[in-house]
PDB file of C-alpha atoms in Angstrom:
ATOM      1  CA  GLY A   1     -14.346 -13.683  -0.756  1.00  0.00           C
ATOM      2  CA  MET A   2     -15.418 -11.178   1.781  1.00  0.00           C
ATOM      3  CA  THR A   3     -16.771  -7.737   2.013  1.00  0.00           C
ATOM      4  CA  LEU A   4     -15.398  -5.444   4.720  1.00  0.00           C
ATOM      5  CA  THR A   5     -17.556  -2.619   6.050  1.00  0.00           C
ATOM      6  CA  LEU A   6     -16.601   0.787   7.529  1.00  0.00           C
ATOM      7  CA  ALA A   7     -19.450   2.814   9.205  1.00  0.00           C
ATOM      8  CA  LYS A   8     -20.031   5.740  11.437  1.00  0.00           C
ATOM      9  CA  SER A   9     -20.153   4.606  15.013  1.00  0.00           C
ATOM     10  CA  PRO A  10     -22.390   5.831  17.863  1.00  0.00           C
ATOM     11  CA  GLY A  11     -19.646   4.671  20.245  1.00  0.00           C
ATOM     12  CA  LYS A  12     -16.489   6.221  21.662  1.00  0.00           C
ATOM     13  CA  LEU A  13     -14.736   6.268  18.207  1.00  0.00           C
ATOM     14  CA  PRO A  14     -16.215   8.027  15.199  1.00  0.00           C
ATOM     15  CA  PHE A  15     -15.982   4.976  12.870  1.00  0.00           C
ATOM     16  CA  SER A  16     -16.161   1.103  13.170  1.00  0.00           C
ATOM     17  CA  GLY A  17     -13.914  -0.592  10.633  1.00  0.00           C
ATOM     18  CA  SER A  18     -13.199  -4.209   9.568  1.00  0.00           C
ATOM     19  CA  GLU A  19     -10.085  -6.286   9.555  1.00  0.00           C
ATOM     20  CA  PHE A  20      -9.186  -9.885   8.603  1.00  0.00           C
ATOM     21  CA  GLN A  21      -5.994 -11.752   9.668  1.00  0.00           C
ATOM     22  CA  ARG A  22      -5.069 -15.003   8.347  1.00  0.00           C
ATOM     23  CA  ASN A  23      -3.922 -17.494  10.868  1.00  0.00           C
ATOM     24  CA  GLY A  24      -0.173 -18.038  11.283  1.00  0.00           C
ATOM     25  CA  THR A  25       2.857 -16.130  10.128  1.00  0.00           C
ATOM     26  CA  TYR A  26       4.410 -16.122   6.646  1.00  0.00           C
ATOM     27  CA  GLY A  27       7.826 -15.410   5.232  1.00  0.00           C
ATOM     28  CA  TYR A  28       9.410 -14.769   1.926  1.00  0.00           C
ATOM     29  CA  GLY A  29       7.297 -15.443  -1.127  1.00  0.00           C
ATOM     30  CA  ARG A  30       4.484 -14.053  -3.373  1.00  0.00           C
ATOM     31  CA  TYR A  31       1.407 -12.530  -1.798  1.00  0.00           C
ATOM     32  CA  GLU A  32      -1.694 -11.809  -3.953  1.00  0.00           C
ATOM     33  CA  ALA A  33      -5.136 -10.316  -3.421  1.00  0.00           C
ATOM     34  CA  VAL A  34      -8.014  -9.565  -5.846  1.00  0.00           C
ATOM     35  CA  LEU A  35      -9.993  -6.611  -4.459  1.00  0.00           C
ATOM     36  CA  LYS A  36     -12.220  -3.732  -5.190  1.00  0.00           C
ATOM     37  CA  ALA A  37     -11.319  -0.666  -2.972  1.00  0.00           C
ATOM     38  CA  SER A  38     -13.796   1.716  -1.259  1.00  0.00           C
ATOM     39  CA  GLU A  39     -14.747   4.882  -3.180  1.00  0.00           C
ATOM     40  CA  ALA A  40     -15.348   7.013  -0.053  1.00  0.00           C
ATOM     41  CA  GLY A  41     -12.966   9.796   0.792  1.00  0.00           C
ATOM     42  CA  GLY A  42     -11.312   9.213   4.178  1.00  0.00           C
ATOM     43  CA  ALA A  43     -11.461   5.384   3.777  1.00  0.00           C
ATOM     44  CA  VAL A  44      -8.453   3.244   3.242  1.00  0.00           C
ATOM     45  CA  ALA A  45      -8.626  -0.360   1.869  1.00  0.00           C
ATOM     46  CA  SER A  46      -5.356  -2.270   2.626  1.00  0.00           C
ATOM     47  CA  PHE A  47      -3.707  -5.573   1.795  1.00  0.00           C
ATOM     48  CA  PHE A  48      -0.553  -6.216   3.761  1.00  0.00           C
ATOM     49  CA  ILE A  49       1.730  -8.312   5.934  1.00  0.00           C
ATOM     50  CA  TYR A  50       2.406  -7.037   9.430  1.00  0.00           C
ATOM     51  CA  THR A  51       4.099  -7.795  12.682  1.00  0.00           C
ATOM     52  CA  GLY A  52       5.047  -5.560  15.524  1.00  0.00           C
ATOM     53  CA  PRO A  53       5.407  -5.121  19.249  1.00  0.00           C
ATOM     54  CA  HIS A  54       1.889  -6.425  19.937  1.00  0.00           C
ATOM     55  CA  PHE A  55       3.166  -9.774  18.765  1.00  0.00           C
ATOM     56  CA  GLY A  56       6.468  -9.474  20.490  1.00  0.00           C
ATOM     57  CA  ASP A  57       8.269  -8.575  17.203  1.00  0.00           C
ATOM     58  CA  PRO A  58       9.916  -5.562  15.735  1.00  0.00           C
ATOM     59  CA  HIS A  59       7.611  -3.512  13.255  1.00  0.00           C
ATOM     60  CA  ASP A  60       8.072  -5.047   9.943  1.00  0.00           C
ATOM     61  CA  GLU A  61       5.415  -4.493   7.198  1.00  0.00           C
ATOM     62  CA  ILE A  62       4.871  -4.568   3.383  1.00  0.00           C
ATOM     63  CA  ASP A  63       1.565  -3.026   2.075  1.00  0.00           C
ATOM     64  CA  PHE A  64      -0.784  -1.839  -0.570  1.00  0.00           C
ATOM     65  CA  GLU A  65      -3.016   1.015   0.692  1.00  0.00           C
ATOM     66  CA  LEU A  66      -5.803   2.304  -1.637  1.00  0.00           C
ATOM     67  CA  LEU A  67      -7.256   5.664  -0.531  1.00  0.00           C
ATOM     68  CA  GLY A  68     -10.795   6.527  -1.444  1.00  0.00           C
ATOM     69  CA  ARG A  69      -9.853  10.182  -1.972  1.00  0.00           C
ATOM     70  CA  THR A  70      -7.301   9.230  -4.666  1.00  0.00           C
ATOM     71  CA  PRO A  71      -8.772   6.064  -6.404  1.00  0.00           C
ATOM     72  CA  ARG A  72      -6.374   6.410  -9.398  1.00  0.00           C
ATOM     73  CA  SER A  73      -3.236   5.681  -7.332  1.00  0.00           C
ATOM     74  CA  VAL A  74      -1.949   3.239  -4.771  1.00  0.00           C
ATOM     75  CA  TYR A  75       0.470   3.607  -1.920  1.00  0.00           C
ATOM     76  CA  VAL A  76       3.155   0.750  -1.819  1.00  0.00           C
ATOM     77  CA  ASN A  77       5.009   0.976   1.461  1.00  0.00           C
ATOM     78  CA  TYR A  78       7.231  -1.140   3.675  1.00  0.00           C
ATOM     79  CA  PHE A  79       8.545  -0.776   7.274  1.00  0.00           C
ATOM     80  CA  SER A  80      11.613  -2.461   8.693  1.00  0.00           C
ATOM     81  CA  ARG A  81      12.158  -2.003  12.451  1.00  0.00           C
ATOM     82  CA  ASP A  82       9.868   1.127  12.372  1.00  0.00           C
ATOM     83  CA  ASP A  83      11.801   2.768   9.446  1.00  0.00           C
ATOM     84  CA  LYS A  84       9.377   3.567   6.709  1.00  0.00           C
ATOM     85  CA  ASP A  85       9.568   3.844   2.907  1.00  0.00           C
ATOM     86  CA  GLN A  86       6.345   4.961   1.165  1.00  0.00           C
ATOM     87  CA  LEU A  87       5.594   5.702  -2.415  1.00  0.00           C
ATOM     88  CA  GLU A  88       2.456   6.744  -4.208  1.00  0.00           C
ATOM     89  CA  VAL A  89       2.119   5.171  -7.648  1.00  0.00           C
ATOM     90  CA  PRO A  90      -0.432   6.243 -10.295  1.00  0.00           C
ATOM     91  CA  LEU A  91      -2.839   3.660 -11.656  1.00  0.00           C
ATOM     92  CA  TRP A  92      -4.307   3.478 -15.127  1.00  0.00           C
ATOM     93  CA  PHE A  93      -7.812   2.714 -13.579  1.00  0.00           C
ATOM     94  CA  ASP A  94     -10.066   3.727 -10.703  1.00  0.00           C
ATOM     95  CA  ALA A  95      -9.483   1.167  -7.929  1.00  0.00           C
ATOM     96  CA  ALA A  96     -13.104   1.371  -6.582  1.00  0.00           C
ATOM     97  CA  GLN A  97     -14.766   0.631  -9.946  1.00  0.00           C
ATOM     98  CA  ASP A  98     -13.654  -2.869 -10.536  1.00  0.00           C
ATOM     99  CA  TYR A  99     -11.518  -5.874  -9.224  1.00  0.00           C
ATOM    100  CA  HIS A 100      -7.859  -5.784  -9.756  1.00  0.00           C
ATOM    101  CA  LEU A 101      -4.970  -8.045  -8.707  1.00  0.00           C
ATOM    102  CA  TYR A 102      -2.485  -6.590  -6.267  1.00  0.00           C
ATOM    103  CA  ALA A 103       0.745  -8.702  -5.535  1.00  0.00           C
ATOM    104  CA  PHE A 104       4.129  -8.349  -4.065  1.00  0.00           C
ATOM    105  CA  GLU A 105       7.120 -10.594  -3.968  1.00  0.00           C
ATOM    106  CA  TRP A 106       9.226 -10.534  -0.825  1.00  0.00           C
ATOM    107  CA  ALA A 107      12.808 -11.945  -0.844  1.00  0.00           C
ATOM    108  CA  PRO A 108      15.698 -11.374   1.391  1.00  0.00           C
ATOM    109  CA  ASP A 109      17.179  -8.909  -1.015  1.00  0.00           C
ATOM    110  CA  SER A 110      14.208  -7.217  -2.609  1.00  0.00           C
ATOM    111  CA  ILE A 111      10.514  -6.402  -2.689  1.00  0.00           C
ATOM    112  CA  ARG A 112       8.570  -6.115  -5.973  1.00  0.00           C
ATOM    113  CA  TRP A 113       5.029  -4.798  -6.162  1.00  0.00           C
ATOM    114  CA  TYR A 114       2.600  -5.678  -9.081  1.00  0.00           C
ATOM    115  CA  VAL A 115      -0.810  -4.507 -10.246  1.00  0.00           C
ATOM    116  CA  ASP A 116      -2.621  -6.655 -12.835  1.00  0.00           C
ATOM    117  CA  GLY A 117       0.682  -8.362 -13.513  1.00  0.00           C
ATOM    118  CA  VAL A 118       2.515  -5.024 -14.152  1.00  0.00           C
ATOM    119  CA  LYS A 119       5.485  -4.296 -11.974  1.00  0.00           C
ATOM    120  CA  ILE A 120       4.910  -0.905 -10.436  1.00  0.00           C
ATOM    121  CA  ARG A 121       7.798  -0.729  -7.927  1.00  0.00           C
ATOM    122  CA  GLU A 122      10.995  -2.533  -6.830  1.00  0.00           C
ATOM    123  CA  VAL A 123      13.311  -2.044  -4.044  1.00  0.00           C
ATOM    124  CA  SER A 124      16.712  -3.708  -3.704  1.00  0.00           C
ATOM    125  CA  ALA A 125      18.652  -4.292  -0.460  1.00  0.00           C
ATOM    126  CA  LYS A 126      21.747  -2.868  -2.283  1.00  0.00           C
ATOM    127  CA  THR A 127      20.169   0.487  -2.976  1.00  0.00           C
ATOM    128  CA  ALA A 128      17.195   0.776  -0.483  1.00  0.00           C
ATOM    129  CA  SER A 129      17.185   3.583   1.978  1.00  0.00           C
ATOM    130  CA  VAL A 130      15.300   1.353   4.427  1.00  0.00           C
ATOM    131  CA  LYS A 131      16.508  -2.294   5.087  1.00  0.00           C
ATOM    132  CA  ILE A 132      14.256  -5.054   3.616  1.00  0.00           C
ATOM    133  CA  PRO A 133      12.078  -6.581   6.371  1.00  0.00           C
ATOM    134  CA  THR A 134      13.105  -9.889   7.756  1.00  0.00           C
ATOM    135  CA  THR A 135      10.532 -10.905  10.367  1.00  0.00           C
ATOM    136  CA  THR A 136       7.647 -13.409   9.519  1.00  0.00           C
ATOM    137  CA  ALA A 137       4.446 -11.706   9.519  1.00  0.00           C
ATOM    138  CA  ARG A 138       0.546 -12.014   9.514  1.00  0.00           C
ATOM    139  CA  VAL A 139      -1.325 -11.583   6.233  1.00  0.00           C
ATOM    140  CA  MET A 140      -3.985  -8.910   6.764  1.00  0.00           C
ATOM    141  CA  VAL A 141      -6.566  -6.958   4.999  1.00  0.00           C
ATOM    142  CA  ASN A 142      -8.566  -4.082   6.508  1.00  0.00           C
ATOM    143  CA  LEU A 143     -10.822  -1.046   5.786  1.00  0.00           C
ATOM    144  CA  TRP A 144     -10.396   1.918   8.143  1.00  0.00           C
ATOM    145  CA  ALA A 145     -10.977   5.624   8.276  1.00  0.00           C
ATOM    146  CA  GLY A 146      -8.446   8.357   8.921  1.00  0.00           C
ATOM    147  CA  VAL A 147      -9.252  10.588  11.986  1.00  0.00           C
ATOM    148  CA  GLY A 148      -7.159  13.054  13.711  1.00  0.00           C
ATOM    149  CA  PRO A 149      -3.689  13.561  12.287  1.00  0.00           C
ATOM    150  CA  SER A 150      -3.980  10.644   9.806  1.00  0.00           C
ATOM    151  CA  ALA A 151      -6.964  12.471   8.163  1.00  0.00           C
ATOM    152  CA  GLU A 152      -4.286  14.806   6.627  1.00  0.00           C
ATOM    153  CA  TRP A 153      -3.177  11.820   4.496  1.00  0.00           C
ATOM    154  CA  THR A 154      -6.468   9.918   3.996  1.00  0.00           C
ATOM    155  CA  GLY A 155      -8.774  12.977   3.714  1.00  0.00           C
ATOM    156  CA  GLN A 156     -11.746  13.724   5.990  1.00  0.00           C
ATOM    157  CA  ALA A 157     -14.166  10.756   6.318  1.00  0.00           C
ATOM    158  CA  GLU A 158     -17.627  12.210   5.273  1.00  0.00           C
ATOM    159  CA  PHE A 159     -19.714   9.058   4.721  1.00  0.00           C
ATOM    160  CA  SER A 160     -22.122   7.009   6.737  1.00  0.00           C
ATOM    161  CA  ARG A 161     -21.030   3.529   5.367  1.00  0.00           C
ATOM    162  CA  THR A 162     -18.642   2.197   2.784  1.00  0.00           C
ATOM    163  CA  THR A 163     -17.241  -1.196   1.783  1.00  0.00           C
ATOM    164  CA  ALA A 164     -14.252  -2.875   0.099  1.00  0.00           C
ATOM    165  CA  THR A 165     -14.583  -6.359  -1.352  1.00  0.00           C
ATOM    166  CA  TYR A 166     -11.769  -8.957  -1.410  1.00  0.00           C
ATOM    167  CA  ARG A 167     -12.335 -11.972  -3.745  1.00  0.00           C
ATOM    168  CA  CYS A 168      -9.127 -13.805  -3.150  1.00  0.00           C
ATOM    169  CA  ILE A 169      -5.982 -13.662  -1.004  1.00  0.00           C
ATOM    170  CA  SER A 170      -3.006 -16.112  -1.493  1.00  0.00           C
ATOM    171  CA  HIS A 171       0.561 -16.709  -0.421  1.00  0.00           C
ATOM    172  CA  VAL A 172       3.092 -18.986  -2.131  1.00  0.00           C
ATOM    173  CA  PRO A 173       6.435 -19.382  -0.284  1.00  0.00           C
ATOM    174  CA  MET A 174       9.425 -18.452  -2.198  1.00  0.00           C
ATOM    175  CA  GLY A 175      10.794 -21.243  -4.304  1.00  0.00           C
ATOM    176  CA  GLN A 176       7.505 -23.142  -4.279  1.00  0.00           C
ATOM    177  CA  THR A 177       4.571 -23.381  -6.572  1.00  0.00           C
ATOM    178  CA  ALA A 178       0.861 -23.634  -5.508  1.00  0.00           C
ATOM    179  CA  ALA A 179      -2.556 -22.226  -6.364  1.00  0.00           C
ATOM    180  CA  GLN A 180      -2.651 -18.385  -6.429  1.00  0.00           C
ATOM    181  CA  CYS A 181      -5.302 -15.702  -6.962  1.00  0.00           C
ATOM    182  CA  SER A 182      -3.726 -14.900 -10.346  1.00  0.00           C
ATOM    183  CA  ASP A 183      -4.527 -18.460 -11.627  1.00  0.00           C
ATOM    184  CA  ALA A 184      -8.176 -17.584 -12.163  1.00  0.00           C
ATOM    185  CA  PHE A 185      -8.120 -13.739 -12.389  1.00  0.00           C
ATOM    186  CA  LYS A 186      -8.440 -11.819 -15.652  1.00  0.00           C
ATOM    187  CA  ALA A 187      -7.685  -8.167 -15.327  1.00  0.00           C
ATOM    188  CA  PRO A 188     -10.231  -5.676 -16.864  1.00  0.00           C
ATOM    189  CA  PRO A 189      -9.039  -4.319 -20.176  1.00  0.00           C
ATOM    190  CA  LYS A 190      -6.859  -1.198 -20.002  1.00  0.00           C
ATOM    191  CA  PRO A 191      -8.750   1.926 -20.944  1.00  0.00           C
TER     192      PRO A 191
END
């Protein structure tokens, strides 16, 4: 596991965040992370796959974003060639108080998002307003602060230091079996 830190910065930017990228690119399959989000307003703890112009690819992305200002909901988003589909989904817990399992299954014709084994969203290529992403991507997690225009969404960052902790990150390619975060994770009881 790892703990990412976000802190006020004395440098040019107001905050210094943290990011982890797994080596290589990954395609269709099941992605999982066990994490405890930040409780600080203005902070965003994310688990996602991403590729874009920096890597010589179109912008394709699938993510979970947990905002400290709204700890009882999660944003499940995806991008395909810069087109974006975003949805805020209510949670039955405070994401900053305990560890939970966040997972998504990416296939050529669909994306399904899960929290603690419960499906919270599904998009199908047949009915989606934005096409399903197709480009292999990097597995990433980060902790960042909204500043400028993004602070309208994240809330104003008014903290000195905050953290988000990731216990496990896994990927199993579509049609294969292998060890996953969910093998050893037991979700906290529902309130």
